[in-house]
PDB file of C-alpha atoms and ligand atoms in Angstrom:
ATOM      1  CA  MET A  10       0.015  -0.518  -0.012  1.00  0.00           C
ATOM      2  CA  PRO A  11       1.410   3.228  -1.471  1.00  0.00           C
ATOM      3  CA  GLY A  12       0.816   6.854   0.574  1.00  0.00           C
ATOM      4  CA  LYS A  13       1.157   7.621   4.341  1.00  0.00           C
ATOM      5  CA  TRP A  14       0.634   4.564   5.855  1.00  0.00           C
ATOM      6  CA  GLY A  15       3.396   2.857   3.374  1.00  0.00           C
ATOM      7  CA  LEU A  16       6.207   5.063   3.705  1.00  0.00           C
ATOM      8  CA  HIS A  17       5.368   4.504   7.644  1.00  0.00           C
ATOM      9  CA  THR A  18       5.706   0.938   7.427  1.00  0.00           C
ATOM     10  CA  PHE A  19       8.636   1.308   5.212  1.00  0.00           C
ATOM     11  CA  TYR A  20      10.954   3.808   8.078  1.00  0.00           C
ATOM     12  CA  GLN A  21       9.581   1.659  10.519  1.00  0.00           C
ATOM     13  CA  LYS A  22      11.459  -1.290   9.163  1.00  0.00           C
ATOM     14  CA  ASP A  23      15.078   0.636   9.918  1.00  0.00           C
ATOM     15  CA  SER A  24      16.090   0.891  13.633  1.00  0.00           C
ATOM     16  CA  ARG A  25      17.679   4.348  12.950  1.00  0.00           C
ATOM     17  CA  ILE A  26      14.689   5.458  12.227  1.00  0.00           C
ATOM     18  CA  ALA A  27      11.720   3.880  13.923  1.00  0.00           C
ATOM     19  CA  PRO A  28      12.307   5.487  17.221  1.00  0.00           C
ATOM     20  CA  MET A  29      11.652   8.862  15.357  1.00  0.00           C
ATOM     21  CA  LEU A  30       8.501   7.849  14.020  1.00  0.00           C
ATOM     22  CA  PRO A  31       5.431   8.658  16.085  1.00  0.00           C
ATOM     23  CA  GLU A  32       2.743   6.050  16.503  1.00  0.00           C
ATOM     24  CA  THR A  33       0.783   5.824  13.329  1.00  0.00           C
ATOM     25  CA  LYS A  34      -1.935   3.407  12.228  1.00  0.00           C
ATOM     26  CA  ARG A  35      -4.086   3.344   9.780  1.00  0.00           C
ATOM     27  CA  TYR A  36      -7.915   4.662  10.523  1.00  0.00           C
ATOM     28  CA  GLY A  37      -9.879   3.460  11.631  1.00  0.00           C
ATOM     29  CA  LYS A  38     -13.274   4.150  14.488  1.00  0.00           C
ATOM     30  CA  SER A  39     -11.491   1.681  16.945  1.00  0.00           C
ATOM     31  CA  ALA A  40      -7.676   2.678  15.829  1.00  0.00           C
ATOM     32  CA  PHE A  41      -8.701   6.486  16.673  1.00  0.00           C
ATOM     33  CA  GLN A  42     -10.476   6.208  19.817  1.00  0.00           C
ATOM     34  CA  ASP A  43      -7.814   4.131  21.430  1.00  0.00           C
ATOM     35  CA  MET A  44      -5.202   6.435  19.978  1.00  0.00           C
ATOM     36  CA  LEU A  45      -7.362   9.187  21.223  1.00  0.00           C
ATOM     37  CA  SER A  46      -7.494   7.949  24.319  1.00  0.00           C
ATOM     38  CA  ARG A  47      -3.885   7.104  24.892  1.00  0.00           C
ATOM     39  CA  TYR A  48      -2.535  10.322  23.559  1.00  0.00           C
ATOM     40  CA  GLY A  49      -5.258  13.394  24.848  1.00  0.00           C
ATOM     41  CA  SER A  50      -4.389  14.432  21.004  1.00  0.00           C
ATOM     42  CA  VAL A  51      -4.199  12.645  17.170  1.00  0.00           C
ATOM     43  CA  TYR A  52      -3.460  13.959  13.520  1.00  0.00           C
ATOM     44  CA  VAL A  53      -5.954  12.406  10.975  1.00  0.00           C
ATOM     45  CA  LYS A  54      -4.335  12.675   7.518  1.00  0.00           C
ATOM     46  CA  PRO A  55      -5.644  11.350   4.559  1.00  0.00           C
ATOM     47  CA  ASN A  56      -3.331   8.636   3.435  1.00  0.00           C
ATOM     48  CA  MET A  57      -2.740   9.927  -0.021  1.00  0.00           C
ATOM     49  CA  ALA A  58      -3.176  13.473  -0.424  1.00  0.00           C
ATOM     50  CA  HIS A  59      -0.172  15.970   0.181  1.00  0.00           C
ATOM     51  CA  MET A  60       0.205  19.626   1.216  1.00  0.00           C
ATOM     52  CA  GLY A  61      -1.982  19.856   4.029  1.00  0.00           C
ATOM     53  CA  LYS A  62      -4.910  18.730   2.394  1.00  0.00           C
ATOM     54  CA  GLY A  63      -7.830  17.216   4.465  1.00  0.00           C
ATOM     55  CA  ILE A  64      -6.060  16.910   6.854  1.00  0.00           C
ATOM     56  CA  MET A  65      -7.791  17.036  10.665  1.00  0.00           C
ATOM     57  CA  LYS A  66      -6.628  17.533  14.713  1.00  0.00           C
ATOM     58  CA  VAL A  67      -8.760  15.531  17.479  1.00  0.00           C
ATOM     59  CA  TRP A  68      -7.875  16.846  21.262  1.00  0.00           C
ATOM     60  CA  LYS A  69      -9.050  16.237  24.658  1.00  0.00           C
ATOM     61  CA  GLU A  70      -9.755  19.558  25.896  1.00  0.00           C
ATOM     62  CA  ASP A  71     -11.968  21.084  29.208  1.00  0.00           C
ATOM     63  CA  GLY A  72     -13.581  17.671  29.840  1.00  0.00           C
ATOM     64  CA  GLY A  73     -14.679  17.906  26.115  1.00  0.00           C
ATOM     65  CA  TYR A  74     -13.121  17.118  22.316  1.00  0.00           C
ATOM     66  CA  ARG A  75     -12.543  19.652  20.305  1.00  0.00           C
ATOM     67  CA  MET A  76     -11.741  19.173  16.047  1.00  0.00           C
ATOM     68  CA  LEU A  77      -9.767  21.149  13.781  1.00  0.00           C
ATOM     69  CA  ARG A  78      -9.955  21.155  10.317  1.00  0.00           C
ATOM     70  CA  VAL A  79      -6.645  22.554   8.546  1.00  0.00           C
ATOM     71  CA  LYS A  80      -7.437  25.996   9.778  1.00  0.00           C
ATOM     72  CA  GLY A  81     -10.510  27.880  11.434  1.00  0.00           C
ATOM     73  CA  LYS A  82     -12.788  27.531  14.441  1.00  0.00           C
ATOM     74  CA  PRO A  83     -12.209  24.470  16.189  1.00  0.00           C
ATOM     75  CA  ARG A  84     -15.229  22.810  16.958  1.00  0.00           C
ATOM     76  CA  THR A  85     -16.379  21.271  20.257  1.00  0.00           C
ATOM     77  CA  PHE A  86     -17.884  17.925  21.287  1.00  0.00           C
ATOM     78  CA  ALA A  87     -19.223  16.298  24.317  1.00  0.00           C
ATOM     79  CA  THR A  88     -18.464  12.961  24.154  1.00  0.00           C
ATOM     80  CA  ALA A  89     -16.080  10.696  23.002  1.00  0.00           C
ATOM     81  CA  GLU A  90     -18.452   9.261  20.568  1.00  0.00           C
ATOM     82  CA  SER A  91     -20.149  12.204  19.246  1.00  0.00           C
ATOM     83  CA  VAL A  92     -16.263  13.505  18.101  1.00  0.00           C
ATOM     84  CA  CYS A  93     -15.598   9.995  16.348  1.00  0.00           C
ATOM     85  CA  GLY A  94     -18.947  10.661  14.508  1.00  0.00           C
ATOM     86  CA  HIS A  95     -18.462  13.419  12.988  1.00  0.00           C
ATOM     87  CA  VAL A  96     -14.696  12.456  12.042  1.00  0.00           C
ATOM     88  CA  LEU A  97     -16.120   9.445  10.450  1.00  0.00           C
ATOM     89  CA  THR A  98     -17.790  11.471   8.226  1.00  0.00           C
ATOM     90  CA  ALA A  99     -15.182  13.910   7.092  1.00  0.00           C
ATOM     91  CA  VAL A 100     -12.536  11.266   6.332  1.00  0.00           C
ATOM     92  CA  LYS A 101     -15.768   9.820   4.141  1.00  0.00           C
ATOM     93  CA  GLY A 102     -14.658   6.487   3.348  1.00  0.00           C
ATOM     94  CA  LYS A 103     -11.365   7.324   2.053  1.00  0.00           C
ATOM     95  CA  ALA A 104      -7.941   5.412   3.771  1.00  0.00           C
ATOM     96  CA  HIS A 105      -6.811   7.751   6.529  1.00  0.00           C
ATOM     97  CA  ILE A 106      -3.832   7.117   9.000  1.00  0.00           C
ATOM     98  CA  VAL A 107      -4.381   8.431  12.339  1.00  0.00           C
ATOM     99  CA  GLN A 108      -1.355   9.237  14.386  1.00  0.00           C
ATOM    100  CA  GLN A 109      -0.233  10.734  17.792  1.00  0.00           C
ATOM    101  CA  ALA A 110       0.315  14.829  17.913  1.00  0.00           C
ATOM    102  CA  ILE A 111       4.031  15.493  18.833  1.00  0.00           C
ATOM    103  CA  PRO A 112       3.806  19.111  20.868  1.00  0.00           C
ATOM    104  CA  LEU A 113       5.959  20.936  18.099  1.00  0.00           C
ATOM    105  CA  ALA A 114       8.031  23.021  19.846  1.00  0.00           C
ATOM    106  CA  GLU A 115       6.903  26.963  19.143  1.00  0.00           C
ATOM    107  CA  VAL A 116       8.339  30.503  18.354  1.00  0.00           C
ATOM    108  CA  ASN A 117       6.238  33.181  18.995  1.00  0.00           C
ATOM    109  CA  GLY A 118       3.482  30.879  20.650  1.00  0.00           C
ATOM    110  CA  ARG A 119       3.238  28.963  16.740  1.00  0.00           C
ATOM    111  CA  SER A 120       4.251  25.622  15.870  1.00  0.00           C
ATOM    112  CA  TYR A 121       7.165  24.924  13.833  1.00  0.00           C
ATOM    113  CA  ASP A 122       9.048  22.600  11.964  1.00  0.00           C
ATOM    114  CA  ILE A 123      11.450  22.060  10.198  1.00  0.00           C
ATOM    115  CA  ARG A 124      12.481  21.090   6.390  1.00  0.00           C
ATOM    116  CA  VAL A 125      16.348  19.850   5.614  1.00  0.00           C
ATOM    117  CA  MET A 126      16.803  19.545   1.451  1.00  0.00           C
ATOM    118  CA  MET A 127      19.248  16.302   0.361  1.00  0.00           C
ATOM    119  CA  MET A 128      20.004  16.638  -3.136  1.00  0.00           C
ATOM    120  CA  ARG A 129      22.293  14.493  -4.851  1.00  0.00           C
ATOM    121  CA  ASP A 130      25.384  16.282  -6.572  1.00  0.00           C
ATOM    122  CA  GLY A 131      27.792  15.908  -9.230  1.00  0.00           C
ATOM    123  CA  ARG A 132      28.800  12.793  -8.622  1.00  0.00           C
ATOM    124  CA  ASN A 133      25.298  11.560  -7.641  1.00  0.00           C
ATOM    125  CA  LYS A 134      26.033  11.494  -3.888  1.00  0.00           C
ATOM    126  CA  TRP A 135      23.831  13.013  -1.041  1.00  0.00           C
ATOM    127  CA  ARG A 136      24.556  15.600   0.204  1.00  0.00           C
ATOM    128  CA  TYR A 137      22.845  17.371   3.101  1.00  0.00           C
ATOM    129  CA  SER A 138      22.246  21.198   0.796  1.00  0.00           C
ATOM    130  CA  GLY A 139      20.182  23.507   3.583  1.00  0.00           C
ATOM    131  CA  MET A 140      17.916  23.534   6.077  1.00  0.00           C
ATOM    132  CA  LEU A 141      15.219  26.019   7.289  1.00  0.00           C
ATOM    133  CA  ALA A 142      12.120  26.307  10.623  1.00  0.00           C
ATOM    134  CA  LYS A 143       8.422  26.429   8.594  1.00  0.00           C
ATOM    135  CA  VAL A 144       6.502  27.721  10.939  1.00  0.00           C
ATOM    136  CA  ALA A 145       2.895  27.458  11.442  1.00  0.00           C
ATOM    137  CA  GLY A 146      -0.058  30.377  10.466  1.00  0.00           C
ATOM    138  CA  SER A 147      -1.814  31.334  13.176  1.00  0.00           C
ATOM    139  CA  SER A 148      -4.515  29.176  14.571  1.00  0.00           C
ATOM    140  CA  SER A 149      -3.272  26.392  11.854  1.00  0.00           C
ATOM    141  CA  ILE A 150      -2.300  23.069  12.484  1.00  0.00           C
ATOM    142  CA  ILE A 151      -0.067  22.498   9.406  1.00  0.00           C
ATOM    143  CA  THR A 152       2.633  24.422   8.978  1.00  0.00           C
ATOM    144  CA  ASN A 153       2.771  23.784   5.438  1.00  0.00           C
ATOM    145  CA  VAL A 154       3.312  27.628   4.224  1.00  0.00           C
ATOM    146  CA  ARG A 155       1.241  28.380   1.335  1.00  0.00           C
ATOM    147  CA  ARG A 156      -2.138  26.212   2.598  1.00  0.00           C
ATOM    148  CA  GLY A 157      -1.731  26.831   6.517  1.00  0.00           C
ATOM    149  CA  GLY A 158      -0.742  30.408   6.238  1.00  0.00           C
ATOM    150  CA  GLY A 159       2.814  30.698   7.936  1.00  0.00           C
ATOM    151  CA  TYR A 160       5.953  32.021   7.382  1.00  0.00           C
ATOM    152  CA  VAL A 161       9.886  30.481   7.094  1.00  0.00           C
ATOM    153  CA  LEU A 162      12.772  31.014   9.750  1.00  0.00           C
ATOM    154  CA  PRO A 163      16.534  30.590   9.509  1.00  0.00           C
ATOM    155  CA  ILE A 164      16.841  27.415  11.909  1.00  0.00           C
ATOM    156  CA  GLY A 165      19.266  29.103  13.824  1.00  0.00           C
ATOM    157  CA  GLN A 166      16.522  30.841  15.271  1.00  0.00           C
ATOM    158  CA  ALA A 167      13.843  29.158  16.028  1.00  0.00           C
ATOM    159  CA  LEU A 168      15.749  26.500  17.869  1.00  0.00           C
ATOM    160  CA  SER A 169      17.496  28.820  19.902  1.00  0.00           C
ATOM    161  CA  ARG A 170      14.365  30.793  20.238  1.00  0.00           C
ATOM    162  CA  SER A 171      12.630  27.733  21.573  1.00  0.00           C
ATOM    163  CA  VAL A 172      14.415  24.024  22.820  1.00  0.00           C
ATOM    164  CA  ALA A 173      17.772  25.190  22.415  1.00  0.00           C
ATOM    165  CA  LYS A 174      17.153  27.974  25.045  1.00  0.00           C
ATOM    166  CA  GLY A 175      19.856  30.437  23.587  1.00  0.00           C
ATOM    167  CA  LYS A 176      22.404  27.550  23.760  1.00  0.00           C
ATOM    168  CA  GLN A 177      24.807  28.005  21.219  1.00  0.00           C
ATOM    169  CA  ASP A 178      26.137  24.006  22.284  1.00  0.00           C
ATOM    170  CA  GLU A 179      22.430  22.468  22.557  1.00  0.00           C
ATOM    171  CA  GLN A 180      21.982  23.978  19.086  1.00  0.00           C
ATOM    172  CA  LYS A 181      24.603  22.899  16.886  1.00  0.00           C
ATOM    173  CA  LYS A 182      24.146  19.418  19.061  1.00  0.00           C
ATOM    174  CA  LEU A 183      20.286  19.284  16.614  1.00  0.00           C
ATOM    175  CA  GLU A 184      21.331  20.539  14.197  1.00  0.00           C
ATOM    176  CA  LYS A 185      23.710  18.038  13.448  1.00  0.00           C
ATOM    177  CA  GLU A 186      21.368  14.911  14.827  1.00  0.00           C
ATOM    178  CA  LEU A 187      19.019  16.201  11.968  1.00  0.00           C
ATOM    179  CA  VAL A 188      21.771  16.475   9.019  1.00  0.00           C
ATOM    180  CA  ASP A 189      23.067  12.460  10.293  1.00  0.00           C
ATOM    181  CA  ALA A 190      19.438  11.587  10.333  1.00  0.00           C
ATOM    182  CA  SER A 191      18.682  13.070   6.811  1.00  0.00           C
ATOM    183  CA  TYR A 192      21.997  10.436   5.929  1.00  0.00           C
ATOM    184  CA  ALA A 193      20.162   7.722   7.265  1.00  0.00           C
ATOM    185  CA  ILE A 194      16.756   8.397   5.702  1.00  0.00           C
ATOM    186  CA  CYS A 195      18.667   8.442   2.356  1.00  0.00           C
ATOM    187  CA  ASP A 196      20.276   5.603   2.862  1.00  0.00           C
ATOM    188  CA  ARG A 197      17.103   3.865   3.337  1.00  0.00           C
ATOM    189  CA  PHE A 198      14.964   5.578   0.400  1.00  0.00           C
ATOM    190  CA  ASN A 199      17.542   4.306  -1.999  1.00  0.00           C
ATOM    191  CA  LYS A 200      15.594   1.068  -1.041  1.00  0.00           C
ATOM    192  CA  TYR A 201      12.558   1.967  -1.941  1.00  0.00           C
ATOM    193  CA  LYS A 202      13.074   4.525  -5.374  1.00  0.00           C
ATOM    194  CA  TYR A 203      15.696   6.659  -7.508  1.00  0.00           C
ATOM    195  CA  SER A 204      15.365  10.096  -6.235  1.00  0.00           C
ATOM    196  CA  SER A 205      17.649  12.559  -6.544  1.00  0.00           C
ATOM    197  CA  GLN A 206      16.319  15.192  -4.029  1.00  0.00           C
ATOM    198  CA  ILE A 207      14.348  14.643  -0.877  1.00  0.00           C
ATOM    199  CA  GLY A 208      12.913  17.359   1.699  1.00  0.00           C
ATOM    200  CA  ILE A 209      12.097  16.050   5.106  1.00  0.00           C
ATOM    201  CA  ASP A 210       9.672  17.260   7.335  1.00  0.00           C
ATOM    202  CA  TYR A 211      10.760  16.909  10.994  1.00  0.00           C
ATOM    203  CA  GLY A 212       9.239  17.910  14.722  1.00  0.00           C
ATOM    204  CA  VAL A 213      11.328  18.482  17.108  1.00  0.00           C
ATOM    205  CA  ASP A 214       9.302  18.745  20.582  1.00  0.00           C
ATOM    206  CA  ARG A 215       9.572  20.921  24.079  1.00  0.00           C
ATOM    207  CA  ASP A 216      12.428  18.266  25.199  1.00  0.00           C
ATOM    208  CA  GLY A 217      14.605  18.839  22.011  1.00  0.00           C
ATOM    209  CA  LYS A 218      13.571  15.016  20.828  1.00  0.00           C
ATOM    210  CA  LEU A 219      13.228  14.727  16.839  1.00  0.00           C
ATOM    211  CA  TRP A 220      10.588  12.747  15.203  1.00  0.00           C
ATOM    212  CA  LEU A 221       9.976  12.318  11.685  1.00  0.00           C
ATOM    213  CA  ILE A 222       6.747  13.579   9.778  1.00  0.00           C
ATOM    214  CA  GLU A 223       7.214  13.306   6.297  1.00  0.00           C
ATOM    215  CA  VAL A 224       9.511  12.414   2.838  1.00  0.00           C
ATOM    216  CA  ASN A 225       8.612  14.770   0.928  1.00  0.00           C
ATOM    217  CA  PHE A 226      10.257  13.253  -2.695  1.00  0.00           C
ATOM    218  CA  ASP A 227      11.202  14.264  -6.450  1.00  0.00           C
ATOM    219  CA  TYR A 228       9.854  17.662  -6.644  1.00  0.00           C
ATOM    220  CA  PRO A 229      10.438  19.057  -2.328  1.00  0.00           C
ATOM    221  CA  SER A 230      10.122  23.129  -2.304  1.00  0.00           C
ATOM    222  CA  HIS A 231      13.368  24.988  -3.253  1.00  0.00           C
ATOM    223  CA  ALA A 232      10.890  28.199  -3.238  1.00  0.00           C
ATOM    224  CA  LEU A 233      10.579  27.789   0.438  1.00  0.00           C
ATOM    225  CA  PHE A 234      14.667  28.326   0.449  1.00  0.00           C
ATOM    226  CA  ALA A 235      14.112  31.798  -1.236  1.00  0.00           C
ATOM    227  CA  ARG A 236      11.691  33.344   1.468  1.00  0.00           C
ATOM    228  CA  LEU A 237      14.506  33.047   3.690  1.00  0.00           C
ATOM    229  CA  ARG A 238      16.171  36.616   3.299  1.00  0.00           C
ATOM    230  CA  ASP A 239      19.865  35.196   3.181  1.00  0.00           C
ATOM    231  CA  LYS A 240      20.094  33.321  -0.383  1.00  0.00           C
ATOM    232  CA  THR A 241      23.319  31.839   0.457  1.00  0.00           C
ATOM    233  CA  LEU A 242      21.380  27.960   1.089  1.00  0.00           C
ATOM    234  CA  TYR A 243      18.978  28.671  -2.065  1.00  0.00           C
ATOM    235  CA  ARG A 244      21.326  29.526  -4.522  1.00  0.00           C
ATOM    236  CA  LEU A 245      23.735  26.321  -3.036  1.00  0.00           C
ATOM    237  CA  ILE A 246      20.338  24.348  -3.873  1.00  0.00           C
ATOM    238  CA  LYS A 247      20.403  25.537  -7.080  1.00  0.00           C
ATOM    239  CA  ARG A 248      23.908  24.909  -8.173  1.00  0.00           C
ATOM    240  CA  ARG A 249      23.642  21.869  -7.012  1.00  0.00           C
ATOM    241  CA  ARG A 250      20.446  21.369  -8.702  1.00  0.00           C
ATOM    242  CA  ARG A 251      22.719  22.097 -11.737  1.00  0.00           C
ATOM    243  CA  ASP A 252      25.586  20.413 -10.731  1.00  0.00           C
ATOM    244  CA  TYR A 253      23.648  16.840 -11.005  1.00  0.00           C
ATOM    245  CA  LYS A 254      21.575  18.438 -14.460  1.00  0.00           C
ATOM    246  CA  ASN A 255      25.108  18.054 -15.707  1.00  0.00           C
ATOM    247  CA  ARG A 256      26.285  14.844 -13.937  1.00  0.00           C
ATOM    248  CA  ARG A 257      28.425  12.956 -16.782  1.00  0.00           C
TER     249      ARG A 257
HETATM  250  N1  ADP B 325       1.784  13.445  14.555  1.00  0.00           N
HETATM  251  C1  ADP B 325       1.410  15.326  13.951  1.00  0.00           C
HETATM  252  N2  ADP B 325       1.571  16.081  14.985  1.00  0.00           N
HETATM  253  C2  ADP B 325       2.221  17.707  14.650  1.00  0.00           C
HETATM  254  N3  ADP B 325       1.876  17.902  13.650  1.00  0.00           N
HETATM  255  C3  ADP B 325       1.587  16.939  12.858  1.00  0.00           C
HETATM  256  C4  ADP B 325       1.623  15.424  12.771  1.00  0.00           C
HETATM  257  N4  ADP B 325       1.136  15.399  11.275  1.00  0.00           N
HETATM  258  C5  ADP B 325       1.395  16.251  10.948  1.00  0.00           C
HETATM  259  N5  ADP B 325       1.594  17.806  11.383  1.00  0.00           N
HETATM  260  C6  ADP B 325       1.823  19.238  11.078  1.00  0.00           C
HETATM  261  O1  ADP B 325       0.514  19.661   9.718  1.00  0.00           O
HETATM  262  C7  ADP B 325       1.545  19.156   8.182  1.00  0.00           C
HETATM  263  C8  ADP B 325       1.112  18.958   7.446  1.00  0.00           C
HETATM  264  O2  ADP B 325       1.350  16.893   7.822  1.00  0.00           O
HETATM  265  P1  ADP B 325       1.700  15.897   6.920  1.00  0.00           P
HETATM  266  O3  ADP B 325       2.248  14.875   6.756  1.00  0.00           O
HETATM  267  O4  ADP B 325       3.431  16.252   6.106  1.00  0.00           O
HETATM  268  O5  ADP B 325       0.972  15.987   5.412  1.00  0.00           O
HETATM  269  P2  ADP B 325       0.934  16.543   3.521  1.00  0.00           P
HETATM  270  O6  ADP B 325       1.667  15.569   3.028  1.00  0.00           O
HETATM  271  O7  ADP B 325       0.028  17.036   4.169  1.00  0.00           O
HETATM  272  O8  ADP B 325       2.309  17.476   4.132  1.00  0.00           O
HETATM  273  C9  ADP B 325       3.110  18.653   8.974  1.00  0.00           C
HETATM  274  O9  ADP B 325       4.034  19.684   8.265  1.00  0.00           O
HETATM  275  C10 ADP B 325       3.242  19.173  10.396  1.00  0.00           C
HETATM  276  O10 ADP B 325       2.824  21.011  10.648  1.00  0.00           O
HETATM  277 MG1   MG B 326       4.009  17.615   4.428  1.00  0.00          MG
END
């Protein structure tokens, strides 16, 4: 089975990557109820969609439940039964996954995740090529910049203003962890299919633990990097792409 579920089971088999995966199940009424009661907050995502489309978040709050779709106002439900019925309707019989919600680190009260670009170079070797933070738009449950209305920040700013708390060594340690994990993901990805560039999305939680959210392959956005004021990474990405295309 392809899609988000297929990729999840594929990465689960790699012992270096498995500890970074949030618990994920195929959506079904009992899987949903079980995860919601254990984690108190879950994401429900269409198996095959991209760019934040169709994503829902459900969580416990004030003795009841809330549900939010991509953006906007949360709806309130009194019982697990009623929120469950509502999600079931929204899912419309299409394949979905249900996943534990990661308590993402925040800057200025908005959660962010991290995009790491891995690209093949002129010798066809995977190379780390840049990373940045994607900050969620106001009251958005997703950090996808276009659909979620968010913005980008240099990675150092996001980390130092949240989990690294201004500590240079903490920040550098996390950046190294992200790069190392990304090489491991490229290794594993090679067994899935050939691709020349992948954009890996990680969440960092409030304890500084890294989580793998998604691996975008074939056409990961370069434009995200053009949004940074400093164009160094964007130029590197464009140059590496040219090197790859002109490889012999
Ligand atoms: N388990 C999760 N915990 C916290 N945030 C999540 C989780 N899953 C998704 N998100 C948020 O939603 C965004 C979109 O999810 P993703 O799985 O990348 O779907 P898509 O393929 O539609 O981009 C992520 O970039 C992240 O901001
Ligand atoms: Mg995504």
